[in-house]
mmCIF file of C-alpha atoms in Angstrom:
data_model
loop_
_atom_site.group_PDB
_atom_site.id
_atom_site.type_symbol
_atom_site.label_atom_id
_atom_site.label_comp_id
_atom_site.label_asym_id
_atom_site.label_seq_id
_atom_site.Cartn_x
_atom_site.Cartn_y
_atom_site.Cartn_z
ATOM 1 C CA UNK A 1231 0.221 -0.012 -0.118
ATOM 2 C CA UNK A 1232 1.115 3.798 -0.816
ATOM 3 C CA UNK A 1233 2.498 5.387 2.116
ATOM 4 C CA UNK A 1234 0.437 8.702 1.222
ATOM 5 C CA UNK A 1235 -1.797 9.987 4.070
ATOM 6 C CA UNK A 1236 -4.840 9.927 1.725
ATOM 7 C CA UNK A 1237 -4.401 6.647 0.917
ATOM 8 C CA UNK A 1238 -3.781 4.998 4.413
ATOM 9 C CA UNK A 1239 -6.905 7.146 5.672
ATOM 10 C CA UNK A 1240 -9.074 5.448 3.243
ATOM 11 C CA UNK A 1241 -7.228 1.810 2.989
ATOM 12 C CA UNK A 1242 -5.944 1.835 6.549
ATOM 13 C CA UNK A 1243 -8.578 -0.776 7.805
ATOM 14 C CA UNK A 1244 -7.977 -3.254 4.512
ATOM 15 C CA UNK A 1245 -7.263 -6.147 6.473
ATOM 16 C CA UNK A 1246 -10.156 -5.912 8.880
ATOM 17 C CA UNK A 1247 -12.882 -8.241 7.623
ATOM 18 C CA UNK A 1248 -16.152 -6.619 6.532
ATOM 19 C CA UNK A 1249 -19.177 -7.783 4.754
ATOM 20 C CA UNK A 1250 -18.755 -8.850 1.147
ATOM 21 C CA UNK A 1251 -19.427 -6.465 -1.437
ATOM 22 C CA UNK A 1252 -19.942 -3.381 1.080
ATOM 23 C CA UNK A 1253 -17.744 -0.270 0.125
ATOM 24 C CA UNK A 1254 -19.095 1.818 2.973
ATOM 25 C CA UNK A 1255 -19.018 -0.672 6.196
ATOM 26 C CA UNK A 1256 -22.078 -1.634 7.785
ATOM 27 C CA UNK A 1257 -23.076 -0.175 11.445
ATOM 28 C CA UNK A 1258 -23.159 -3.274 13.610
ATOM 29 C CA UNK A 1259 -25.736 -2.030 15.914
ATOM 30 C CA UNK A 1260 -25.809 -4.853 18.437
ATOM 31 C CA UNK A 1261 -25.061 -4.969 22.043
ATOM 32 C CA UNK A 1262 -23.773 -8.709 22.240
ATOM 33 C CA UNK A 1263 -22.713 -11.363 19.696
ATOM 34 C CA UNK A 1264 -24.090 -15.237 19.562
ATOM 35 C CA UNK A 1265 -21.502 -17.985 19.656
ATOM 36 C CA UNK A 1266 -21.754 -21.269 18.206
ATOM 37 C CA UNK A 1267 -20.316 -23.489 20.781
ATOM 38 C CA UNK A 1268 -19.042 -23.324 24.481
ATOM 39 C CA UNK A 1269 -15.509 -23.265 23.566
ATOM 40 C CA UNK A 1270 -15.824 -20.320 20.898
ATOM 41 C CA UNK A 1271 -17.969 -18.269 23.603
ATOM 42 C CA UNK A 1272 -15.149 -18.663 26.129
ATOM 43 C CA UNK A 1273 -12.539 -17.603 23.590
ATOM 44 C CA UNK A 1274 -14.194 -14.778 22.631
ATOM 45 C CA UNK A 1275 -15.245 -13.567 26.138
ATOM 46 C CA UNK A 1276 -11.125 -13.857 26.967
ATOM 47 C CA UNK A 1277 -10.167 -11.724 23.735
ATOM 48 C CA UNK A 1278 -8.149 -9.035 24.233
ATOM 49 C CA UNK A 1279 -9.746 -5.997 22.382
ATOM 50 C CA UNK A 1280 -12.071 -8.259 20.455
ATOM 51 C CA UNK A 1281 -14.801 -7.419 18.469
ATOM 52 C CA UNK A 1282 -17.202 -10.232 18.575
ATOM 53 C CA UNK A 1283 -18.447 -10.977 22.394
ATOM 54 C CA UNK A 1284 -20.084 -7.974 23.740
ATOM 55 C CA UNK A 1285 -19.958 -4.541 22.256
ATOM 56 C CA UNK A 1286 -18.532 -3.114 25.764
ATOM 57 C CA UNK A 1287 -15.565 -5.476 24.942
ATOM 58 C CA UNK A 1288 -15.385 -4.404 21.013
ATOM 59 C CA UNK A 1289 -17.200 -4.242 17.925
ATOM 60 C CA UNK A 1290 -16.338 -4.550 14.692
ATOM 61 C CA UNK A 1291 -16.959 -0.807 13.992
ATOM 62 C CA UNK A 1292 -14.403 -0.647 16.769
ATOM 63 C CA UNK A 1293 -11.793 -2.841 15.056
ATOM 64 C CA UNK A 1294 -12.162 -0.619 11.752
ATOM 65 C CA UNK A 1295 -11.597 2.506 13.040
ATOM 66 C CA UNK A 1296 -8.925 1.258 15.471
ATOM 67 C CA UNK A 1297 -7.098 -0.128 12.566
ATOM 68 C CA UNK A 1298 -7.282 3.207 10.738
ATOM 69 C CA UNK A 1299 -6.146 5.392 13.394
ATOM 70 C CA UNK A 1300 -2.934 2.789 14.479
ATOM 71 C CA UNK A 1301 -1.779 2.706 10.768
ATOM 72 C CA UNK A 1302 -2.033 7.016 10.717
ATOM 73 C CA UNK A 1303 -0.035 6.935 14.174
ATOM 74 C CA UNK A 1304 2.435 4.387 13.202
ATOM 75 C CA UNK A 1305 1.230 1.990 15.930
ATOM 76 C CA UNK A 1306 1.014 -1.365 16.794
ATOM 77 C CA UNK A 1307 -2.824 -1.104 17.792
ATOM 78 C CA UNK A 1308 -5.412 1.446 19.004
ATOM 79 C CA UNK A 1309 -8.297 1.362 20.968
ATOM 80 C CA UNK A 1310 -11.665 3.712 20.974
ATOM 81 C CA UNK A 1311 -13.650 5.329 23.823
ATOM 82 C CA UNK A 1312 -16.468 7.373 24.545
ATOM 83 C CA UNK A 1313 -14.636 10.574 24.667
ATOM 84 C CA UNK A 1314 -11.123 12.076 24.987
ATOM 85 C CA UNK A 1315 -11.536 12.248 28.661
ATOM 86 C CA UNK A 1316 -12.493 8.661 28.941
ATOM 87 C CA UNK A 1317 -9.295 7.902 27.164
ATOM 88 C CA UNK A 1318 -7.028 9.537 29.372
ATOM 89 C CA UNK A 1319 -8.717 8.984 32.653
ATOM 90 C CA UNK A 1320 -8.744 5.028 31.736
ATOM 91 C CA UNK A 1321 -5.573 5.294 30.985
ATOM 92 C CA UNK A 1322 -4.153 6.904 34.053
ATOM 93 C CA UNK A 1323 -6.437 4.704 36.480
ATOM 94 C CA UNK A 1324 -4.721 1.545 34.525
ATOM 95 C CA UNK A 1325 -1.251 2.551 34.942
ATOM 96 C CA UNK A 1326 -1.149 4.087 38.342
ATOM 97 C CA UNK A 1327 -1.764 3.263 41.865
ATOM 98 C CA UNK A 1328 -1.497 4.868 45.397
ATOM 99 C CA UNK A 1329 2.218 5.971 45.958
ATOM 100 C CA UNK A 1330 3.029 6.536 42.426
ATOM 101 C CA UNK A 1331 3.861 10.288 41.109
ATOM 102 C CA UNK A 1332 2.922 11.775 37.532
ATOM 103 C CA UNK A 1333 4.534 14.550 35.616
ATOM 104 C CA UNK A 1334 1.897 17.192 33.973
ATOM 105 C CA UNK A 1335 2.904 20.190 31.899
ATOM 106 C CA UNK A 1336 1.364 23.198 33.232
ATOM 107 C CA UNK A 1337 -0.289 24.534 30.213
ATOM 108 C CA UNK A 1338 -2.729 21.724 28.969
ATOM 109 C CA UNK A 1339 -6.544 20.963 28.030
ATOM 110 C CA UNK A 1340 -8.326 21.706 31.615
ATOM 111 C CA UNK A 1341 -9.880 18.318 32.040
ATOM 112 C CA UNK A 1342 -6.646 16.829 32.204
ATOM 113 C CA UNK A 1343 -4.967 18.963 35.333
ATOM 114 C CA UNK A 1344 -8.568 18.688 36.867
ATOM 115 C CA UNK A 1345 -8.201 14.586 36.527
ATOM 116 C CA UNK A 1346 -4.915 14.907 37.980
ATOM 117 C CA UNK A 1347 -4.907 17.400 40.862
ATOM 118 C CA UNK A 1348 -8.514 17.229 41.667
ATOM 119 C CA UNK A 1349 -9.303 13.429 41.664
ATOM 120 C CA UNK A 1350 -6.190 11.289 41.742
ATOM 121 C CA UNK A 1351 -4.977 12.576 45.049
ATOM 122 C CA UNK A 1352 -8.055 11.177 46.447
ATOM 123 C CA UNK A 1353 -6.367 7.867 45.365
ATOM 124 C CA UNK A 1354 -2.880 8.341 46.655
ATOM 125 C CA UNK A 1355 -1.339 9.461 43.363
ATOM 126 C CA UNK A 1356 0.733 12.601 43.213
ATOM 127 C CA UNK A 1357 1.141 15.192 40.277
ATOM 128 C CA UNK A 1358 3.809 17.694 39.757
ATOM 129 C CA UNK A 1359 3.286 20.383 36.835
ATOM 130 C CA UNK A 1360 6.171 21.973 34.884
ATOM 131 C CA UNK A 1361 6.727 24.369 32.580
ATOM 132 C CA UNK A 1362 6.249 22.454 29.313
ATOM 133 C CA UNK A 1363 8.900 24.800 27.400
ATOM 134 C CA UNK A 1364 11.565 23.776 29.703
ATOM 135 C CA UNK A 1365 12.986 20.466 28.988
ATOM 136 C CA UNK A 1366 15.089 20.888 32.589
ATOM 137 C CA UNK A 1367 11.847 21.315 34.051
ATOM 138 C CA UNK A 1368 10.795 17.833 33.067
ATOM 139 C CA UNK A 1369 14.021 16.288 34.342
ATOM 140 C CA UNK A 1370 13.812 17.925 37.748
ATOM 141 C CA UNK A 1371 10.067 16.699 38.505
ATOM 142 C CA UNK A 1372 11.198 12.923 37.909
ATOM 143 C CA UNK A 1373 11.017 10.601 40.860
ATOM 144 C CA UNK A 1374 11.717 7.120 41.579
ATOM 145 C CA UNK A 1375 7.807 6.368 41.892
ATOM 146 C CA UNK A 1376 6.984 8.557 38.543
ATOM 147 C CA UNK A 1377 5.030 6.472 36.313
ATOM 148 C CA UNK A 1378 3.792 8.586 33.573
ATOM 149 C CA UNK A 1379 4.621 11.781 31.725
ATOM 150 C CA UNK A 1380 1.705 13.781 30.290
ATOM 151 C CA UNK A 1381 2.397 16.077 27.294
ATOM 152 C CA UNK A 1382 0.388 17.981 24.926
ATOM 153 C CA UNK A 1383 1.848 19.789 21.877
ATOM 154 C CA UNK A 1384 0.654 22.150 20.917
ATOM 155 C CA UNK A 1385 -1.075 22.811 24.080
ATOM 156 C CA UNK A 1386 -4.746 23.962 24.523
ATOM 157 C CA UNK A 1387 -5.104 27.035 24.623
ATOM 158 C CA UNK A 1388 -2.049 28.785 24.392
ATOM 159 C CA UNK A 1389 -0.314 26.593 21.587
ATOM 160 C CA UNK A 1390 3.046 25.980 23.587
ATOM 161 C CA UNK A 1391 5.585 23.344 22.145
ATOM 162 C CA UNK A 1392 6.848 20.459 23.943
ATOM 163 C CA UNK A 1393 10.129 18.933 22.800
ATOM 164 C CA UNK A 1394 8.507 15.528 22.550
ATOM 165 C CA UNK A 1395 11.880 14.006 21.410
ATOM 166 C CA UNK A 1396 13.617 15.254 24.465
ATOM 167 C CA UNK A 1397 11.109 14.591 26.940
ATOM 168 C CA UNK A 1398 10.240 11.132 26.069
ATOM 169 C CA UNK A 1399 14.023 10.313 26.323
ATOM 170 C CA UNK A 1400 14.283 11.519 29.888
ATOM 171 C CA UNK A 1401 11.101 9.679 30.765
ATOM 172 C CA UNK A 1402 12.254 6.317 29.431
ATOM 173 C CA UNK A 1403 15.301 6.774 31.103
ATOM 174 C CA UNK A 1404 13.477 7.070 34.439
ATOM 175 C CA UNK A 1405 11.475 4.133 33.476
ATOM 176 C CA UNK A 1406 8.332 6.382 33.182
ATOM 177 C CA UNK A 1407 5.719 6.054 29.878
ATOM 178 C CA UNK A 1408 5.148 9.144 28.091
ATOM 179 C CA UNK A 1409 1.527 9.842 27.116
ATOM 180 C CA UNK A 1410 0.924 12.676 24.334
ATOM 181 C CA UNK A 1411 -1.937 14.473 23.595
ATOM 182 C CA UNK A 1412 -2.178 14.738 19.901
ATOM 183 C CA UNK A 1413 -5.548 16.361 19.541
ATOM 184 C CA UNK A 1414 -4.210 19.474 18.220
ATOM 185 C CA UNK A 1415 -1.606 18.218 15.695
ATOM 186 C CA UNK A 1416 -3.166 15.130 14.375
ATOM 187 C CA UNK A 1417 -1.152 12.287 12.728
ATOM 188 C CA UNK A 1418 -1.054 14.233 9.732
ATOM 189 C CA UNK A 1419 1.110 17.043 11.299
ATOM 190 C CA UNK A 1420 2.666 15.036 13.976
ATOM 191 C CA UNK A 1421 3.584 11.649 15.124
ATOM 192 C CA UNK A 1422 4.624 11.623 18.758
ATOM 193 C CA UNK A 1423 5.417 7.724 18.752
ATOM 194 C CA UNK A 1424 8.049 8.213 16.278
ATOM 195 C CA UNK A 1425 9.729 10.643 18.336
ATOM 196 C CA UNK A 1426 9.697 8.532 21.213
ATOM 197 C CA UNK A 1427 5.982 8.534 23.126
ATOM 198 C CA UNK A 1428 4.941 5.353 24.401
ATOM 199 C CA UNK A 1429 1.311 6.264 23.807
ATOM 200 C CA UNK A 1430 -0.782 8.625 22.167
ATOM 201 C CA UNK A 1431 -4.391 9.810 22.733
ATOM 202 C CA UNK A 1432 -6.786 12.070 21.033
ATOM 203 C CA UNK A 1433 -10.287 14.071 21.718
ATOM 204 C CA UNK A 1434 -11.488 12.593 18.463
ATOM 205 C CA UNK A 1435 -14.594 14.497 18.551
ATOM 206 C CA UNK A 1436 -12.170 17.437 17.365
ATOM 207 C CA UNK A 1437 -10.137 16.870 13.979
ATOM 208 C CA UNK A 1438 -10.055 13.114 13.564
ATOM 209 C CA UNK A 1439 -14.266 12.893 13.214
ATOM 210 C CA UNK A 1440 -14.391 16.815 11.933
ATOM 211 C CA UNK A 1441 -18.055 17.391 11.569
ATOM 212 C CA UNK A 1442 -19.307 18.443 15.179
ATOM 213 C CA UNK A 1443 -21.407 15.174 15.113
ATOM 214 C CA UNK A 1444 -19.853 12.648 17.341
ATOM 215 C CA UNK A 1445 -17.860 12.325 21.003
ATOM 216 C CA UNK A 1446 -15.098 9.973 20.700
ATOM 217 C CA UNK A 1447 -11.500 9.104 22.013
ATOM 218 C CA UNK A 1448 -8.736 7.403 20.772
ATOM 219 C CA UNK A 1449 -5.729 5.572 22.355
ATOM 220 C CA UNK A 1450 -2.886 4.022 20.433
ATOM 221 C CA UNK A 1451 0.479 2.445 21.073
ATOM 222 C CA UNK A 1452 1.715 -0.990 21.813
ATOM 223 C CA UNK A 1453 -0.651 -3.879 21.750
ATOM 224 C CA UNK A 1454 0.492 -5.251 25.220
ATOM 225 C CA UNK A 1455 0.086 -1.703 26.670
ATOM 226 C CA UNK A 1456 -3.090 -1.339 25.595
ATOM 227 C CA UNK A 1457 -4.176 -4.691 26.795
ATOM 228 C CA UNK A 1458 -3.339 -4.012 30.125
ATOM 229 C CA UNK A 1459 -5.414 -0.378 29.853
ATOM 230 C CA UNK A 1460 -8.122 -2.361 28.059
ATOM 231 C CA UNK A 1461 -8.837 -4.422 31.112
ATOM 232 C CA UNK A 1462 -9.729 -1.398 32.880
ATOM 233 C CA UNK A 1463 -11.735 -0.273 30.109
ATOM 234 C CA UNK A 1464 -13.915 -3.229 30.381
ATOM 235 C CA UNK A 1465 -14.557 -2.481 33.698
ATOM 236 C CA UNK A 1466 -15.186 1.449 33.349
ATOM 237 C CA UNK A 1467 -17.429 1.043 30.653
ATOM 238 C CA UNK A 1468 -16.703 4.449 28.506
ATOM 239 C CA UNK A 1469 -17.553 2.440 25.341
ATOM 240 C CA UNK A 1470 -17.929 4.020 21.977
ATOM 241 C CA UNK A 1471 -21.239 3.299 20.157
ATOM 242 C CA UNK A 1472 -21.414 1.481 17.125
ATOM 243 C CA UNK A 1473 -23.040 4.399 15.212
ATOM 244 C CA UNK A 1474 -20.395 6.933 16.491
ATOM 245 C CA UNK A 1475 -17.490 4.667 15.642
ATOM 246 C CA UNK A 1476 -18.752 4.571 12.228
ATOM 247 C CA UNK A 1477 -19.062 8.488 12.003
ATOM 248 C CA UNK A 1478 -15.436 8.334 13.354
ATOM 249 C CA UNK A 1479 -14.449 6.269 10.379
ATOM 250 C CA UNK A 1480 -16.260 8.270 8.035
ATOM 251 C CA UNK A 1481 -14.494 11.632 9.376
ATOM 252 C CA UNK A 1482 -11.241 10.131 9.183
ATOM 253 C CA UNK A 1483 -11.304 9.136 5.560
ATOM 254 C CA UNK A 1484 -11.079 12.650 4.745
ATOM 255 C CA UNK A 1485 -8.761 13.923 7.522
ATOM 256 C CA UNK A 1486 -5.758 14.450 5.324
ATOM 257 C CA UNK A 1487 -7.731 16.912 3.075
ATOM 258 C CA UNK A 1488 -9.378 18.528 5.611
ATOM 259 C CA UNK A 1489 -5.711 19.306 7.578
ATOM 260 C CA UNK A 1490 -4.499 20.967 4.258
ATOM 261 C CA UNK A 1491 -7.093 23.766 4.523
ATOM 262 C CA UNK A 1492 -7.225 23.818 8.057
ATOM 263 C CA UNK A 1493 -3.293 24.439 8.236
ATOM 264 C CA UNK A 1494 -3.485 26.883 5.494
ATOM 265 C CA UNK A 1495 -6.443 28.849 7.299
ATOM 266 C CA UNK A 1496 -4.539 28.913 10.584
ATOM 267 C CA UNK A 1497 -1.240 30.339 9.333
ATOM 268 C CA UNK A 1498 -3.176 33.024 7.142
ATOM 269 C CA UNK A 1499 -5.428 33.906 10.241
ATOM 270 C CA UNK A 1500 -2.526 34.162 12.646
ATOM 271 C CA UNK A 1501 -0.535 36.493 10.011
ATOM 272 C CA UNK A 1502 -3.462 38.682 9.411
ATOM 273 C CA UNK A 1503 -3.940 38.813 13.423
ATOM 274 C CA UNK A 1504 -0.536 39.450 13.879
ATOM 275 C CA UNK A 1505 -0.411 42.676 12.074
ATOM 276 C CA UNK A 1506 -3.709 44.263 13.260
ATOM 277 C CA UNK A 1507 -3.218 47.072 16.142
ATOM 278 C CA UNK A 1508 -6.332 45.691 18.146
ATOM 279 C CA UNK A 1509 -4.271 42.391 18.774
ATOM 280 C CA UNK A 1510 -2.144 42.606 21.863
ATOM 281 C CA UNK A 1511 -0.521 38.874 21.169
ATOM 282 C CA UNK A 1512 -0.773 36.102 18.727
ATOM 283 C CA UNK A 1513 -0.167 32.451 19.731
ATOM 284 C CA UNK A 1514 0.367 30.117 16.845
ATOM 285 C CA UNK A 1515 3.477 28.029 16.293
ATOM 286 C CA UNK A 1516 3.496 28.439 12.578
ATOM 287 C CA UNK A 1517 4.748 32.216 12.998
ATOM 288 C CA UNK A 1518 8.336 32.436 12.949
ATOM 289 C CA UNK A 1519 8.413 34.675 16.224
ATOM 290 C CA UNK A 1520 6.833 31.895 18.223
ATOM 291 C CA UNK A 1521 8.895 30.750 21.236
ATOM 292 C CA UNK A 1522 8.776 27.355 20.098
ATOM 293 C CA UNK A 1523 8.515 27.489 16.485
ATOM 294 C CA UNK A 1524 12.138 25.750 15.730
ATOM 295 C CA UNK A 1525 11.317 22.984 18.010
ATOM 296 C CA UNK A 1526 7.617 22.720 16.334
ATOM 297 C CA UNK A 1527 9.206 22.859 12.891
ATOM 298 C CA UNK A 1528 11.480 19.859 13.662
ATOM 299 C CA UNK A 1529 8.393 17.830 14.935
ATOM 300 C CA UNK A 1530 5.490 18.890 12.729
ATOM 301 C CA UNK A 1531 4.396 18.903 9.146
ATOM 302 C CA UNK A 1532 1.769 21.456 9.523
ATOM 303 C CA UNK A 1533 0.597 23.858 12.486
ATOM 304 C CA UNK A 1534 -3.364 23.329 12.488
ATOM 305 C CA UNK A 1535 -5.836 25.589 12.459
ATOM 306 C CA UNK A 1536 -6.265 26.649 16.093
ATOM 307 C CA UNK A 1537 -4.929 30.231 16.553
ATOM 308 C CA UNK A 1538 -5.158 32.175 19.976
ATOM 309 C CA UNK A 1539 -5.379 35.971 20.285
ATOM 310 C CA UNK A 1540 -5.154 38.177 22.878
ATOM 311 C CA UNK A 1541 -7.086 41.219 22.344
ATOM 312 C CA UNK A 1542 -5.565 44.747 23.865
ATOM 313 C CA UNK A 1543 -9.311 45.747 25.212
ATOM 314 C CA UNK A 1544 -9.582 42.931 27.394
ATOM 315 C CA UNK A 1545 -13.048 41.398 28.222
ATOM 316 C CA UNK A 1546 -14.977 44.125 26.458
ATOM 317 C CA UNK A 1547 -12.915 43.875 23.342
ATOM 318 C CA UNK A 1548 -13.282 40.006 23.280
ATOM 319 C CA UNK A 1549 -16.592 40.040 23.818
ATOM 320 C CA UNK A 1550 -17.205 42.505 20.831
ATOM 321 C CA UNK A 1551 -14.861 40.799 18.672
ATOM 322 C CA UNK A 1552 -16.636 37.275 18.734
ATOM 323 C CA UNK A 1553 -19.985 38.791 18.320
ATOM 324 C CA UNK A 1554 -18.631 40.674 15.364
ATOM 325 C CA UNK A 1555 -17.535 37.645 13.376
ATOM 326 C CA UNK A 1556 -19.888 36.282 10.972
ATOM 327 C CA UNK A 1557 -18.705 33.007 9.772
ATOM 328 C CA UNK A 1558 -17.459 31.616 13.428
ATOM 329 C CA UNK A 1559 -19.865 29.999 15.720
ATOM 330 C CA UNK A 1560 -19.656 30.661 19.493
ATOM 331 C CA UNK A 1561 -19.149 26.762 20.708
ATOM 332 C CA UNK A 1562 -17.139 24.786 22.735
ATOM 333 C CA UNK A 1563 -14.999 22.195 20.846
ATOM 334 C CA UNK A 1564 -12.515 22.315 17.715
ATOM 335 C CA UNK A 1565 -11.219 21.008 14.720
ATOM 336 C CA UNK A 1566 -14.473 21.166 12.732
ATOM 337 C CA UNK A 1567 -15.486 21.928 9.261
ATOM 338 C CA UNK A 1568 -17.207 25.187 10.501
ATOM 339 C CA UNK A 1569 -14.827 28.061 12.513
ATOM 340 C CA UNK A 1570 -15.416 27.890 16.201
ATOM 341 C CA UNK A 1571 -14.531 30.461 18.528
ATOM 342 C CA UNK A 1572 -14.409 30.614 22.518
ATOM 343 C CA UNK A 1573 -13.509 32.607 25.327
ATOM 344 C CA UNK A 1574 -11.260 30.068 27.415
ATOM 345 C CA UNK A 1575 -11.311 31.776 30.568
ATOM 346 C CA UNK A 1576 -15.061 31.828 30.893
ATOM 347 C CA UNK A 1577 -15.349 28.150 29.381
ATOM 348 C CA UNK A 1578 -12.593 26.537 31.546
ATOM 349 C CA UNK A 1579 -14.045 27.912 34.723
ATOM 350 C CA UNK A 1580 -16.339 25.205 35.414
ATOM 351 C CA UNK A 1581 -13.541 22.549 35.273
ATOM 352 C CA UNK A 1582 -10.767 24.264 36.896
ATOM 353 C CA UNK A 1583 -10.132 26.056 40.327
ATOM 354 C CA UNK A 1584 -9.347 29.868 40.136
ATOM 355 C CA UNK A 1585 -5.745 29.576 40.646
ATOM 356 C CA UNK A 1586 -5.402 26.677 37.969
ATOM 357 C CA UNK A 1587 -7.146 29.367 35.488
ATOM 358 C CA UNK A 1588 -4.334 32.249 36.185
ATOM 359 C CA UNK A 1589 -1.692 29.069 35.718
ATOM 360 C CA UNK A 1590 -3.058 28.493 32.376
ATOM 361 C CA UNK A 1591 -2.463 32.290 31.563
ATOM 362 C CA UNK A 1592 -5.941 32.650 30.352
ATOM 363 C CA UNK A 1593 -6.363 36.406 30.575
ATOM 364 C CA UNK A 1594 -9.804 38.135 29.951
ATOM 365 C CA UNK A 1595 -8.863 39.070 26.763
ATOM 366 C CA UNK A 1596 -7.844 35.902 25.440
ATOM 367 C CA UNK A 1597 -9.876 34.248 22.149
ATOM 368 C CA UNK A 1598 -9.272 30.844 20.991
ATOM 369 C CA UNK A 1599 -10.220 30.529 17.533
ATOM 370 C CA UNK A 1600 -10.383 27.129 15.842
ATOM 371 C CA UNK A 1601 -10.446 27.788 11.705
ATOM 372 C CA UNK A 1602 -12.477 25.666 9.659
ATOM 373 C CA UNK A 1603 -12.467 24.567 6.098
ATOM 374 C CA UNK A 1604 -14.056 27.573 4.677
ATOM 375 C CA UNK A 1605 -12.128 29.793 1.820
ATOM 376 C CA UNK A 1606 -9.331 31.271 3.132
ATOM 377 C CA UNK A 1607 -9.755 34.930 2.207
ATOM 378 C CA UNK A 1608 -13.503 34.768 3.623
ATOM 379 C CA UNK A 1609 -12.233 33.994 7.142
ATOM 380 C CA UNK A 1610 -9.274 36.657 6.862
ATOM 381 C CA UNK A 1611 -11.908 39.102 5.983
ATOM 382 C CA UNK A 1612 -14.116 37.879 8.485
ATOM 383 C CA UNK A 1613 -11.418 38.201 11.296
ATOM 384 C CA UNK A 1614 -10.410 41.463 10.092
ATOM 385 C CA UNK A 1615 -13.607 43.171 9.728
ATOM 386 C CA UNK A 1616 -14.404 42.408 13.330
ATOM 387 C CA UNK A 1617 -11.097 43.598 14.597
ATOM 388 C CA UNK A 1618 -11.296 46.796 12.995
ATOM 389 C CA UNK A 1619 -14.833 47.366 14.475
ATOM 390 C CA UNK A 1620 -12.917 47.379 17.839
#
């Protein structure tokens, strides 16, 4: 098979059995599967990450989308979940126990520090947050009982860059596993496993699905490690429905095509925003003056469609800017075909403590804009028009 991204997205599940003659795989909308004998029933019940026993244990639609995602990430295997938070929560619960320690970068999607700082201490697990832009900070945070190092690059919402190769090497030398959130980059733009990470996860609700019509999570990595996590996944029951798995597969078929436009729109908007006097700061790793640009250029093939900007007028300016946009929708999430815009300081107050919001540097004037696949000129004109009105 070709190594091209389009071909892999379309044919990455070629080895997974499907209904004869069905070009589009059928939705296997069943909760349970019948066995022909007691021996077969027992074998199916014990099979790791199977697809023919009980949908909480696995489903043919799960197997198909997991095969494509594993191929795109360069992983031995992949597993799907009901959401991105289900994927990372299950992973952490499976791999740590009381007395263990986790290293987490300071700027990360809000649900992850909420999990590690607010929930895990109840079970005797400690966490140290570090500046993700400083490799030495990761080295200093590692302890004998460190089991996991959680990274996200680019980060949400300020798009800081983590040196994935350097951090993964440090973790490996300390017998810790590196778990990388690849939601913002997608495998089209970055492959953390090739840079040394042990596991990669996504909120597949975003770019992988791409159409704001599903909730899903993905975890990819070595099969033996996924089997350990699968045991916990069966218990927690954060199962992806067959129809959502089918929708996710359909979305991934066009992921490489969509990412070209997301990348182009993100870069064009970043340049337009940086040139506007109403904008105090622009956060986008594709800009040459971004502090992490050199590292991003070394480990990414594109910079994505998410651009964050800080407006000089603070909260009032942020509200006026969002209200003035015609093509963007005020909505949570990102990575969809339509442009979405959020005010992070408002959105994340529900899941973070006040001091954690401050740590994330979410000023009142910060806006996160996720560029869709609209025409580049139309998006630039829309954003410029709204900025001019300030």
